[in-house]
Structures are given as C-alpha cells and as structure tokens.
Coordinates of C-alpha atoms in Angstrom, one line a residue:
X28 CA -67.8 4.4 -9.9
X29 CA -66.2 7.6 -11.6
X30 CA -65.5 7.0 -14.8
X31 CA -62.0 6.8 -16.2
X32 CA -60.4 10.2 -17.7
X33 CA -57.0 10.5 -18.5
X34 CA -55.0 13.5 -17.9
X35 CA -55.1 15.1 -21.5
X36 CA -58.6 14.8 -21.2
X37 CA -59.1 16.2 -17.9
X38 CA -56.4 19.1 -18.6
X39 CA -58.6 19.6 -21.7
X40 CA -62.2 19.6 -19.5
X41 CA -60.5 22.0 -17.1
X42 CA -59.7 24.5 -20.0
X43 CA -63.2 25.1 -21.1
X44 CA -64.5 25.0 -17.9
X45 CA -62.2 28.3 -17.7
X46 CA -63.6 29.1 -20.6
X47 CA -66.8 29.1 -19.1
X48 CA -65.9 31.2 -15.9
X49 CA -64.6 33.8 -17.9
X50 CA -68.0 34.0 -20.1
X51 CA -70.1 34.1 -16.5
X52 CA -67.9 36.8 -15.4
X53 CA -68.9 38.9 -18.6
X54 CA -72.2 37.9 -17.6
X55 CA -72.8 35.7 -20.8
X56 CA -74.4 33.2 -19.2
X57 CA -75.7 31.1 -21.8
X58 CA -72.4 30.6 -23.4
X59 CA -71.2 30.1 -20.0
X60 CA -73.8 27.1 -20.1
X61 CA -72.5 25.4 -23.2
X62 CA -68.9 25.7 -22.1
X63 CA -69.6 23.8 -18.8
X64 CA -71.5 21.1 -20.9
X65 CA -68.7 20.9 -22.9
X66 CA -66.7 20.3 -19.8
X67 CA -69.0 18.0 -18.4
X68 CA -68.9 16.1 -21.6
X69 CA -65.7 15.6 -22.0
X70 CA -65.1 15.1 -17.5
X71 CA -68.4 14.3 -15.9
X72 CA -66.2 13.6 -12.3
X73 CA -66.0 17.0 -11.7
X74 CA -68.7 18.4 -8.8
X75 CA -67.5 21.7 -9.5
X76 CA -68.7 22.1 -12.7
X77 CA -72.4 20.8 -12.2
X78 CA -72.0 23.8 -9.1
X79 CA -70.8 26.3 -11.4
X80 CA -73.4 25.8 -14.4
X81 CA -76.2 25.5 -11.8
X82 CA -75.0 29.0 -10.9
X83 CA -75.2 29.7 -14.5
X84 CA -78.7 28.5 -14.3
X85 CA -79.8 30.8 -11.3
X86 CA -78.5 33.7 -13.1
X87 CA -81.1 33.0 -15.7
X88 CA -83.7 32.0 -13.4
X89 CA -84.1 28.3 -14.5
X90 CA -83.8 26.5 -11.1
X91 CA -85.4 23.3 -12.0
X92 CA -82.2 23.0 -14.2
X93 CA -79.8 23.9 -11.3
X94 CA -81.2 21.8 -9.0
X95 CA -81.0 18.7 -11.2
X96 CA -77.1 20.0 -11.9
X97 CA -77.1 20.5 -7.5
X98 CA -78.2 16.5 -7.2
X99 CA -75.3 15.6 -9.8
X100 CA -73.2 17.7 -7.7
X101 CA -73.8 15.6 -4.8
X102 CA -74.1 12.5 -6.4
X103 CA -70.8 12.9 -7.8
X104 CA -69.3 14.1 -4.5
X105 CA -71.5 13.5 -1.4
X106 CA -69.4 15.9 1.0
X107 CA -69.0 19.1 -1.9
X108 CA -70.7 21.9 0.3
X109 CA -71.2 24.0 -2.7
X110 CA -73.7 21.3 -4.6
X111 CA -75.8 21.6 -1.3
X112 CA -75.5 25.0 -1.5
X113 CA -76.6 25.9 -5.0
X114 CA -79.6 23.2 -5.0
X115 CA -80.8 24.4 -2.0
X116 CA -80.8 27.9 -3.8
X117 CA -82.9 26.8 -6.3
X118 CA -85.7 25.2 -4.3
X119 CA -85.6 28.0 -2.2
X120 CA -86.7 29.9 -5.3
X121 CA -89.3 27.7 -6.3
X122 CA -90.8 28.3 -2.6
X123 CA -89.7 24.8 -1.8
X124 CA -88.6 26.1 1.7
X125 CA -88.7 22.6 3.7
X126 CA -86.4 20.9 0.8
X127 CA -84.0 24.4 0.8
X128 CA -83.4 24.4 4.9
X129 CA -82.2 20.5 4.5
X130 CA -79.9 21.5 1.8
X131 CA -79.0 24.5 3.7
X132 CA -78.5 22.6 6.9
X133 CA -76.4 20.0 5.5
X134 CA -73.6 23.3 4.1
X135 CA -73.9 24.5 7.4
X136 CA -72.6 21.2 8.8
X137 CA -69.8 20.4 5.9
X138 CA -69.3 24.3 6.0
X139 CA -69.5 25.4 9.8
X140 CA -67.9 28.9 9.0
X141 CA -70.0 29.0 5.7
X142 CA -72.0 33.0 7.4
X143 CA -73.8 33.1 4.0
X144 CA -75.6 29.1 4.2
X145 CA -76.2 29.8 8.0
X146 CA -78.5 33.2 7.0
X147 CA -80.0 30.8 4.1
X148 CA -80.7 28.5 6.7
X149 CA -82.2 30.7 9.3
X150 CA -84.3 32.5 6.7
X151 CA -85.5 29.3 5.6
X152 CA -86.5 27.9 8.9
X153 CA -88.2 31.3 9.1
X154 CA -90.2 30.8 6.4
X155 CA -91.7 27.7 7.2
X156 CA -92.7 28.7 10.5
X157 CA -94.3 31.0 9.4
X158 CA -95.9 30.1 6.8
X159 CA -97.3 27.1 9.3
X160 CA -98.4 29.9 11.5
X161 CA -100.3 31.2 9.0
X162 CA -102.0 28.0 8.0
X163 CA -102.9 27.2 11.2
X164 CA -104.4 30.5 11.6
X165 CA -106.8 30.0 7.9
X166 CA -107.5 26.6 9.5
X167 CA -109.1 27.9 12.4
X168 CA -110.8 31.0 11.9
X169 CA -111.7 33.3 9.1
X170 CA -108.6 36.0 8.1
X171 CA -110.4 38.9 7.4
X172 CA -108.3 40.9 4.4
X173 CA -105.6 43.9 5.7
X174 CA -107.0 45.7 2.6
X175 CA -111.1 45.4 4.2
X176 CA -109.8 46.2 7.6
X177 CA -107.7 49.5 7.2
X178 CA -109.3 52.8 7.8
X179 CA -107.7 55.6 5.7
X180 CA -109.2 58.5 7.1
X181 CA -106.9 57.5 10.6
X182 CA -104.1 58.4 8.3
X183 CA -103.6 62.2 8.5
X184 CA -101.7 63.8 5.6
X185 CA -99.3 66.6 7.4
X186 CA -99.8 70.3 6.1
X187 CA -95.9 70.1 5.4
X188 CA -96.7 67.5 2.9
X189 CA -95.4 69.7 -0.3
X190 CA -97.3 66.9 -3.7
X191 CA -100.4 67.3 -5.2
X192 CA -103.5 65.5 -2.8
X193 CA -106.2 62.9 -3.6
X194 CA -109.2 64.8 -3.0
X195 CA -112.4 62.5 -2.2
X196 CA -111.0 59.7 -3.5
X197 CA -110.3 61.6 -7.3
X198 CA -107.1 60.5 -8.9
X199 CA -106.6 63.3 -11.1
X200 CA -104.1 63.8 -14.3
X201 CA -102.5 66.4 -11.7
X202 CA -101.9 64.4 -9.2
X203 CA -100.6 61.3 -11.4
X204 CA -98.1 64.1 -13.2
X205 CA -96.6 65.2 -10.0
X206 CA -96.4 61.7 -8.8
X207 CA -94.2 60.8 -11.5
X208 CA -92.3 64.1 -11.5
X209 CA -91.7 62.9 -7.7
X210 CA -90.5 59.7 -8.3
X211 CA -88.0 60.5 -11.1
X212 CA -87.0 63.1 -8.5
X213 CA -86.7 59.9 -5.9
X214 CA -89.3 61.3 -3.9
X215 CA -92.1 59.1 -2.1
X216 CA -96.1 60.1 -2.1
X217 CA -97.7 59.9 1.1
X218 CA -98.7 56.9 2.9
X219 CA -102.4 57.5 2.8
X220 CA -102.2 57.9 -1.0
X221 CA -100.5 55.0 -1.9
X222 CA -103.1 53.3 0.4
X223 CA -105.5 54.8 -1.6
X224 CA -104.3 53.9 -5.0
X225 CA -104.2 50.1 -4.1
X226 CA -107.2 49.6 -2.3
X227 CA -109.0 51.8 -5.1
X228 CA -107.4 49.2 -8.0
X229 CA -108.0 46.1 -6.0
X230 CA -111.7 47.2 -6.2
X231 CA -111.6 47.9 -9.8
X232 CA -109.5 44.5 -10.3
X233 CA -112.2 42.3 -8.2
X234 CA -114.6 43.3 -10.6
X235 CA -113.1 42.2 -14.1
X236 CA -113.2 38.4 -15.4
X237 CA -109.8 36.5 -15.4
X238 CA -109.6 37.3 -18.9
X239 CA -110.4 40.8 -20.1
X240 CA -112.0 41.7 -23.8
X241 CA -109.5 44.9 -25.1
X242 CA -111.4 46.6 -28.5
X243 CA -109.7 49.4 -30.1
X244 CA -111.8 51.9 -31.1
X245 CA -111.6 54.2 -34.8
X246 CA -108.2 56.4 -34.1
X247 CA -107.2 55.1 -31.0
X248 CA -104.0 52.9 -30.1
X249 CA -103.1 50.4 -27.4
X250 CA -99.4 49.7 -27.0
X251 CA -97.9 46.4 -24.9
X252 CA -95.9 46.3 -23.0
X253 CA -93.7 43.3 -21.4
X254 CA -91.5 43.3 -18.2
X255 CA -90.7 46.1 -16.7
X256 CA -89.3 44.4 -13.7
X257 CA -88.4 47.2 -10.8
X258 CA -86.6 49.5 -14.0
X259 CA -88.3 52.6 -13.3
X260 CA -86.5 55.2 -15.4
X261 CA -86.9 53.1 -18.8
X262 CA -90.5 52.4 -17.8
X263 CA -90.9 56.2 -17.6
X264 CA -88.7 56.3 -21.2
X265 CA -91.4 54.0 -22.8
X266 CA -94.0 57.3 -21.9
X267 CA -91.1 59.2 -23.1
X268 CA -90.9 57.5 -26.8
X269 CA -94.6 56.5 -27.1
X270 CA -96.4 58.8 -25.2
X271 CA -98.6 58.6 -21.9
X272 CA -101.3 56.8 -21.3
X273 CA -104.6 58.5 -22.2
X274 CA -108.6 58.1 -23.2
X275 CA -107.3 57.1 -26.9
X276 CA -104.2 55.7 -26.1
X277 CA -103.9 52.5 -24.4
X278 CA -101.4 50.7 -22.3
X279 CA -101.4 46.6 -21.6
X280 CA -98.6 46.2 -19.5
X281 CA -98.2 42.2 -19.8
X282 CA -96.7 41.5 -16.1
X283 CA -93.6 41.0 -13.8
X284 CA -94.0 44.7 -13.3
X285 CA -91.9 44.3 -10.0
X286 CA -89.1 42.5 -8.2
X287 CA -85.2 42.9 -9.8
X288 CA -85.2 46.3 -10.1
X289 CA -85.1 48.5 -7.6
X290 CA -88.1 51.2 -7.7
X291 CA -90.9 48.4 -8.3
X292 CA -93.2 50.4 -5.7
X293 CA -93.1 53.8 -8.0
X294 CA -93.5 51.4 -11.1
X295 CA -96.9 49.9 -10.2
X296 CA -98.3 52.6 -8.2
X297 CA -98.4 54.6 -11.7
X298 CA -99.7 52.1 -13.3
X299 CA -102.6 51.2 -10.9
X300 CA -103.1 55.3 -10.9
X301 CA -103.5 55.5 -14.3
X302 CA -105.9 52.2 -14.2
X303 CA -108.0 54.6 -12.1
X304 CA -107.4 57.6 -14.2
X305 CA -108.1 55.8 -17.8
X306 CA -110.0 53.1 -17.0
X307 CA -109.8 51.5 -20.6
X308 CA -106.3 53.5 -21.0
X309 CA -104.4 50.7 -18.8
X310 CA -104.6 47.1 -18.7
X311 CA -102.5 44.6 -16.7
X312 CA -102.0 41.4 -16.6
X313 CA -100.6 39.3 -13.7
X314 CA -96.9 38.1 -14.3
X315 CA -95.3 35.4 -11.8
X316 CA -93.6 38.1 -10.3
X317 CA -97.1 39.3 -8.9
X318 CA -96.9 36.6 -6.3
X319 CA -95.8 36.0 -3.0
X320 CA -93.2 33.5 -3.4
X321 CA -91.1 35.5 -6.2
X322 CA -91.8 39.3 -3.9
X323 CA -90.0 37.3 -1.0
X324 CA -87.0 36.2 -3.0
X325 CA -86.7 39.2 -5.3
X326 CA -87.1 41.9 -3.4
X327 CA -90.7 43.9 -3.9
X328 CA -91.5 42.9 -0.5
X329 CA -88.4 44.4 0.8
X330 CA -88.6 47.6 -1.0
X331 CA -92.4 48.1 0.1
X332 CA -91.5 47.4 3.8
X333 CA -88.6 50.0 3.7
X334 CA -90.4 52.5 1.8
X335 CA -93.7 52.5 3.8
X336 CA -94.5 49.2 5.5
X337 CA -95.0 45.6 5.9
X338 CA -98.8 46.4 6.1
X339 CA -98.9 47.7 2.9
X340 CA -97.2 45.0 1.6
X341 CA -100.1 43.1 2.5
X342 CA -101.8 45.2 0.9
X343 CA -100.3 44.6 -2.6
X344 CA -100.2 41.1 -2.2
X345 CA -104.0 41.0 -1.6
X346 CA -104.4 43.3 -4.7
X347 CA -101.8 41.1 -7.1
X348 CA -104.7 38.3 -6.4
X349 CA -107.2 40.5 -8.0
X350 CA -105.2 40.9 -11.3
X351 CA -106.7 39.7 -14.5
X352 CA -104.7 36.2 -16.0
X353 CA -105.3 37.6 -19.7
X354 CA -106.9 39.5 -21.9
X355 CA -108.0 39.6 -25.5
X356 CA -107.2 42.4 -27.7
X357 CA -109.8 42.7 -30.8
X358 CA -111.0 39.0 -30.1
X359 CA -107.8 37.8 -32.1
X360 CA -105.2 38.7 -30.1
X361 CA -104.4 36.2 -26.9
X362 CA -102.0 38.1 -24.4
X363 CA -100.7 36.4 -21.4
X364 CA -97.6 36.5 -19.0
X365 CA -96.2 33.1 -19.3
X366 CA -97.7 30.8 -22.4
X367 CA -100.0 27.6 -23.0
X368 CA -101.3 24.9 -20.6
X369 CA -100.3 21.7 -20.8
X370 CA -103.7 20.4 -22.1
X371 CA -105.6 20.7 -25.4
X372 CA -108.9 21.7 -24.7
X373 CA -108.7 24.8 -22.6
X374 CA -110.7 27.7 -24.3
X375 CA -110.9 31.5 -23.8
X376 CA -113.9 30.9 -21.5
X377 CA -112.1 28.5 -19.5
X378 CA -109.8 31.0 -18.8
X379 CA -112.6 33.8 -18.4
X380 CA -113.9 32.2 -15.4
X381 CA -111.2 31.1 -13.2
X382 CA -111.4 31.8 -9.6
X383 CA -108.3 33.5 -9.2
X384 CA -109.4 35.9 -6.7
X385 CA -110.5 33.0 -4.1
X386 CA -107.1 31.1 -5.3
X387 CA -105.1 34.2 -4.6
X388 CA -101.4 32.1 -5.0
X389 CA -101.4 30.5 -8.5
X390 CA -99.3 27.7 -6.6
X391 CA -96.8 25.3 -9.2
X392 CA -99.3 23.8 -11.0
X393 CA -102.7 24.2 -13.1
X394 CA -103.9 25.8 -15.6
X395 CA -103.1 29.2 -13.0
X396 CA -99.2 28.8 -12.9
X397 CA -99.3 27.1 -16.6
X398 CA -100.7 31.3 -17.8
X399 CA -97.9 32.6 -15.6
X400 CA -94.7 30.3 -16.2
X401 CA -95.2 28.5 -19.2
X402 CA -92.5 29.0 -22.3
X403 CA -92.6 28.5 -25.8
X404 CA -90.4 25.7 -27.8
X405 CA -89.7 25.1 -31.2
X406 CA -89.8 21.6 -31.5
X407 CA -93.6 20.1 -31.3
X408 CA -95.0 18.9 -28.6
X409 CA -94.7 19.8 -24.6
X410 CA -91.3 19.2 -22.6
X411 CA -90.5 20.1 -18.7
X412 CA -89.7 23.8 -17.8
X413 CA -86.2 24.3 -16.9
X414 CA -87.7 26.8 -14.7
X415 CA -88.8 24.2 -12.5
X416 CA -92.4 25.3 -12.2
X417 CA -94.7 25.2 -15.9
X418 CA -93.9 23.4 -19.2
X419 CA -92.4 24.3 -22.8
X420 CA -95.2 24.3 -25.6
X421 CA -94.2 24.3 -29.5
X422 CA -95.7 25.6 -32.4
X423 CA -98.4 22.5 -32.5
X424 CA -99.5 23.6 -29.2
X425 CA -99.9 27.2 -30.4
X426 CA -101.5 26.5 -33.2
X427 CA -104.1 24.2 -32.1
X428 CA -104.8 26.7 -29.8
X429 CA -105.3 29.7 -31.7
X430 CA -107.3 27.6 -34.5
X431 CA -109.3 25.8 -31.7
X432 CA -110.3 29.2 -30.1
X433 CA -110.8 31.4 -33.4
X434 CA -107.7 33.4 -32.6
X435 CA -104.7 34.8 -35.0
X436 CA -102.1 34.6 -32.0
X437 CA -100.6 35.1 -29.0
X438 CA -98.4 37.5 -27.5
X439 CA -96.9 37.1 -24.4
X440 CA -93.5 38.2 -22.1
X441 CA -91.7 36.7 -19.4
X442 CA -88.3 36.0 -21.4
X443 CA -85.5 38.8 -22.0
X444 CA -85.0 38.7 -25.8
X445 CA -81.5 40.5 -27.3
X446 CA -84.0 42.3 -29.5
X447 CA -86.6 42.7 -27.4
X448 CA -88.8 40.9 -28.7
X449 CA -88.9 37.6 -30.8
X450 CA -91.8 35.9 -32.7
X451 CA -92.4 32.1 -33.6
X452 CA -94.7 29.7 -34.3
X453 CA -94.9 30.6 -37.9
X454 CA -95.6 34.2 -36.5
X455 CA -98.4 33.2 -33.8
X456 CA -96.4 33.5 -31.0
X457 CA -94.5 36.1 -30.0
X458 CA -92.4 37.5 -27.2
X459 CA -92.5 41.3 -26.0
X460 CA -89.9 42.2 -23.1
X461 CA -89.4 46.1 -22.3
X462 CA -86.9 45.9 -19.8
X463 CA -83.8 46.9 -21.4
X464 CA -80.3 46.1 -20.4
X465 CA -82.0 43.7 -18.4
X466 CA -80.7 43.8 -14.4
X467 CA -78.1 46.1 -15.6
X468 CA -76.1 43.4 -16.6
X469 CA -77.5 41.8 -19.6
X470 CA -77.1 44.5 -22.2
X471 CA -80.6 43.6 -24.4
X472 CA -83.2 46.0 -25.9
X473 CA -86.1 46.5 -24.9
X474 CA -89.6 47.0 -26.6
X475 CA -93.2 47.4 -27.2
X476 CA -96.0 47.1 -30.0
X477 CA -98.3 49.9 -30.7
X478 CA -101.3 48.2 -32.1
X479 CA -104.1 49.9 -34.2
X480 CA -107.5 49.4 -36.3
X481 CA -106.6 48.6 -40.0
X482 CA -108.8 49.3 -42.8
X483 CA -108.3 46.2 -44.4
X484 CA -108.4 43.5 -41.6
X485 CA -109.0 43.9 -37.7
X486 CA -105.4 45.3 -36.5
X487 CA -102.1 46.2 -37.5
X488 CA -99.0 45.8 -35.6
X489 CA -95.7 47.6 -35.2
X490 CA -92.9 46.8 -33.6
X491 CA -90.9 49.8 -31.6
X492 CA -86.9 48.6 -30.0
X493 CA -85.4 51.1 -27.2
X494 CA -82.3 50.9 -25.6
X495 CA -82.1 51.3 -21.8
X496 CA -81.3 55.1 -20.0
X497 CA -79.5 56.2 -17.0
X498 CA -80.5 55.8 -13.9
X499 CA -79.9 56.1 -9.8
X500 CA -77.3 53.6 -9.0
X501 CA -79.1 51.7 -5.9
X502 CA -78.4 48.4 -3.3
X503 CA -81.0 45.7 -4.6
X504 CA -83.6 45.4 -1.8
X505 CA -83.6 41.6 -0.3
X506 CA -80.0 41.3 -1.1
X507 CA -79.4 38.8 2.1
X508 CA -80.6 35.7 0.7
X509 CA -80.4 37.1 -2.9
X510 CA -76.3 36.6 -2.7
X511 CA -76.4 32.7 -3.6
X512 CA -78.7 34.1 -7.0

C-alpha cells in the first residue's frame, strides 16, 4: 500500500523533482540525482521519478542503479510504460538481451504506438538470435578467426589512391604522418591498410603476457593516457601539447579508446600504427569499451561497418581480445582500466598469466571484468558497482594490494573527473581521464601524466590538464537504440 503524503508534501516532492529536470537538462546529472532522491524521499509514490533518475543513471553509465530505480518504477506502478522502458535500457546495456526484449515487449504492449520500444524490441530479439546462431555454430564446429582467413594481397590498392602506401608490410613515420594529416582532414586510408594495421597489431598483441613490464630508460619519458573515447581531435591535441610518440618518448594509452565519440576507427588505427612503428613507444591497455557488448551499444561497431565493413569489424573485435589487461611501469607502478578484484590474494603474476586471448569476452564477472569495470571507494571495504557489472574497492583494498605485491600504486581510468584526474587512497590510487568536455556535454578537463626516471627514487610524476578543442560536428554512429541512453 502507497504510503500516505499529504498535499504540502507532495506539492513540495514535485518541486524538486523540477528542480531535478532542470539540472538534467543542463546536463548536470549528478545533481540531477540528488534532487530526485530528495523527491523520492520526501514522495516515494511517484513512478516517475524512479523513471527520471534512472535516466539520470544511464546518462552516467551506471545501469545496475537504473535498473534497480526501473523495478521500483514498476513496483510502484505495474502498468507505467516508461519503468519498463528505462530498465530494459539498462540490461540492454549490460548485454542482458533476453531480460531487455521482456521489458521491451511489455512497453510495446502498454505502449502500442511507442516506434522507439518497438526498434528496442526488434533489435533485441535480433540479438539473441544471433548470438544463439553463433553459439550453436562454436558448438558444433571449429570457427576459424576472420583475421587468419583474409588474404590482403586480393585487396588491390587503385593507382588513384592519392596517401602514402604500406610497402612490404613497413609502417613508416611517413606513412603514420599522412595518416593523421588525412584523418584531421576527414579522410579515410585504404581498406587494405587498415587491414594491415590490425592484423599486424593483433600479432604483436598475441605475443605479450596479460600484464606487460614498462622500464623507462635514462632521458626518456612515458606519458598516460586515460579515455579517449571516439574524441579524435583532442586525442590528436594531447600529440599537440606533449609531443608524438617516439623511440624516447612513450605513450600508455590506458583504454576505452573507442565508442562515444565519433572517429574511434581513426583513433585506434594511430595508435595500433604507432604500436608497430615504436614498439616500446606505445602501450595499451584493454578498456571495457574494447569488447563486444559495449561496440554494439555504443557505436564502434557502427562506425567501422559504415566506414569500411562489418568484416573488419570482426577484425577489431578479434584484435581487442589480444590486448594486454595491464601493465607495470618501473615495477612500482600498477596501471589498469577499471580497478581491484574483489579478492585479496591476486598478485601481479596472477594477472601476468591470464588467458585472455582464449577468453576473448571478459564476460561480467572474474578477476577479467573485475581489471576492466572495477571502481574505487573511499570508505573501506568492497560494495556493488552501480555500474551493474564489477565492484567498488576502498583505500584498504588498495593498500593491501600495493603492500602485498611490492608496489607504490595504481593508476587507472575509466571515470570522467572535472579535473581530469583525481587521486586517493592516501595518494595510491589515482584516476587519469583525457577526454575532455566529455561527450560534448560534460564540460570536464582532460589530462595526462608524463612520467620520468628520478635521481633520487625510481620515477617522478607530473600532472599535465587540457581543455577540449573544436571539432567536426557529427551524427553518433548507433544512434537507433542509443536514443533511450
């Protein structure tokens, strides 16, 4: 039974829940968060505003918290269309297809004129045929790999094409230059190049552990990087501020390199040319972007199927598999996407020697997903990930860690920061994120860490804020399921 509110109180709920519209209209969505709490608190009979700060939620990519806020939605209203709706959004996004189509069906049926749920729904349904099409294919035969099955020299390269070529597999410094010059100029390479570049880095990649050793040498530099997420023009700004990568200096570019933005594919084909180019001049580390389940939703599969083609999609996906989990910079240094696992005892060579190449999905759980999704906290302990998939770890966790595997910290990305970065845990954790004005729309800094040799102990660190530049004003790619996010 609702509770009882009196009309003061309900008149007063239904203030600050406009409150809270206004602040998600600005974009604010935290504050938009609080003010529907608030509301909530004060009026908890009120499916709408569950709906509207699971919304909230979405906007900040924590879907196990909007679909907790979609079940109180329909709890409190069984026949609220929109509850359905924003739940099903959320599992969607956790690749909890099955579970999203039910929600999606049941819009559809409240909602017959709903276009939007019916696309959701039909996507959906998609998806998990598919995806049993697929199994059922693994389960019966072996899938040979699109990447061990393509033969490059059928691709001709026309004598009107006007870039600099890949001779006998050679990527050059000329060749990564105009590249660059081309995509600023929002120009593509050819086809049989960008074949090239991936297959060549998912070679390079199947070699390397799951954790990679980083040592700076006597006057060089390595700079990290965080998300870069799809924002090609800033990512080329970073080269602009710091300079490019080269035999003594260093790139790590900590993950989620695609998806959001909109020119992901010119984003990690530079970075997997100059993997090729400087071999120990560019790390990377697998974000939770790097995986099927986030391309589908937010839009690097997309983009690569209507700049080239769903083969090399394929492609990308098979090389994402092959992407180190972590890597340690001057054995003190822990850098990883996400965070900590929810256990005690995992140590560096734990981590070393996880199969991730016969995994190929980190799915939503183990110690896999944990390096991808996980969060810091600053209250002790472990708590659920409002994410939905990984776990929260405080400054206990981070510090038995670090002590337990003779290591001064960890840095790690995978959270916009208003500064662009942030650092905790009594200064052993800290956050790096380098995509400023985050989605266009946030208005945050970005950054990056140039890291050197020090005389006087093993590294030194120095913190370096940008702000975000212009750029081509573009559709986001997957933008039919993408309009419930």
């Amino acid at each position: 039974m609702a509770n009882q509110i009196s009309e003061e109180v309900a008149a007063k709920a239904n203030a600050i829940k406009e409150e809270a519209n206004t602040f998600f209209a600005n974009k604010k969505y935290e504050d938009a968060i609080e003010k529907y709490t608030e509301a909530i608190e004060l009026n908890p009979n009120i499916a709408a505003y569950y709906a509207n700060r699971a919304f909230a939620h979405t906007k900040l990519e924590a879907y196990g918290a909007a679909i907790l806020d979609g079940d109180k939605a329909v709890e409190v209203d069984p026949k609220y269309a929109k509850g359905y709706y924003r739940r099903g959004v959320g599992k969607y996004a956790l690749a909890r297809y099955k579970e999203a189509a039910k929600d999606f069906r049941i819009v559809v049926k409240l909602a017959p004129n709903d276009k939007d749920a019916k696309l959701k729904l039909e996507d959906c349904e998609k998806t998990v045929a598919r995806l049993a099409f697929e199994r059922a294919i693994a389960n019966n035969e072996v899938v040979k790999k699109v990447s061990d099955t393509l033969d490059l020299k059928s691709i001709l390269v026309e004598d009107s094409y006007d870039g600099v070529r890949i001779d006998d597999g050679q990527i050059t410094k000329e060749f990564v230059d105009d590249m660059i010059e081309r995509f600023v100029a929002q120009k593509k390479i050819h086809k049989r190049f960008a074949y090239e570049i991936v297959l060549q880095a998912r070679k390079h990649f199947m070699e390397q552990p799951s954790l990679v050793d980083v040592d700076i040498p006597k006057d060089h530099k390595l700079t990290i990087c965080g998300d870069v997420h799809g924002q090609f023009y800033d990512f080329v700004n970073i080269f602009r501020l710091n300079g490019r990568p080269s035999e003594t200096h260093a790139y790590l570019f900590n993950g989620d390199f695609v998806d959001r933005g909109t020119f992901s594919l010119e984003i990690i084909l530079t970075l997997f040319a100059y993997k090729l180019l400087y071999p120990t001049g560019m790390y990377l580390t697998r974000g939770n972007h790097e995986t099927d389940d986030m391309n589908k939703v937010y839009g690097f599969e997309d983009e690569v199927k209507a700049k080239f083609s769903e083969t090399m999609f394929k492609i990308f996906s098979e090389t994402f598999a092959t992407l180190p989990l972590a890597h340690l910079v001057q054995k003190k240094i822990f850098v990883v996407h996400g965070g900590l696992s929810s256990r005690d005892d995992v140590t560096l060579d734990e981590i070393r020697n996880i199969d991730r190449i016969g995994k190929g999905q980190p799915g939503q759980g183990g110690l896999m997903s944990e390096l991808l999704w996980a969060d810091p906290q600053p209250l002790p302990g472990r708590s659920p990930s409002v994410r939905g998939v990984g776990q929260r770890f405080g400054p206990d966790v981070t510090e038995n860690f670090c002590k337990m595997n003779n290591i001064d910290m960890i840095i790690r990305s995978h959270e916009v920061k208003h500064q662009g970065y942030h650092v905790e845990h009594g200064g052993r954790c800290v956050t790096i994120f380098s995509a400023p004005n985050y989605c266009d729309s946030v208005g945050n800094k970005g950054a990056f860490i140039n890291i050197a040799p020090d005389k006087e102990k093993t590294y030194s660190l120095d913190y370096v804020q940008f702000d975000a530049v212009e750029h081509p004003k573009t559709q986001p790619y997957g933008n039919r399921f993408r309009a419930g996010f």
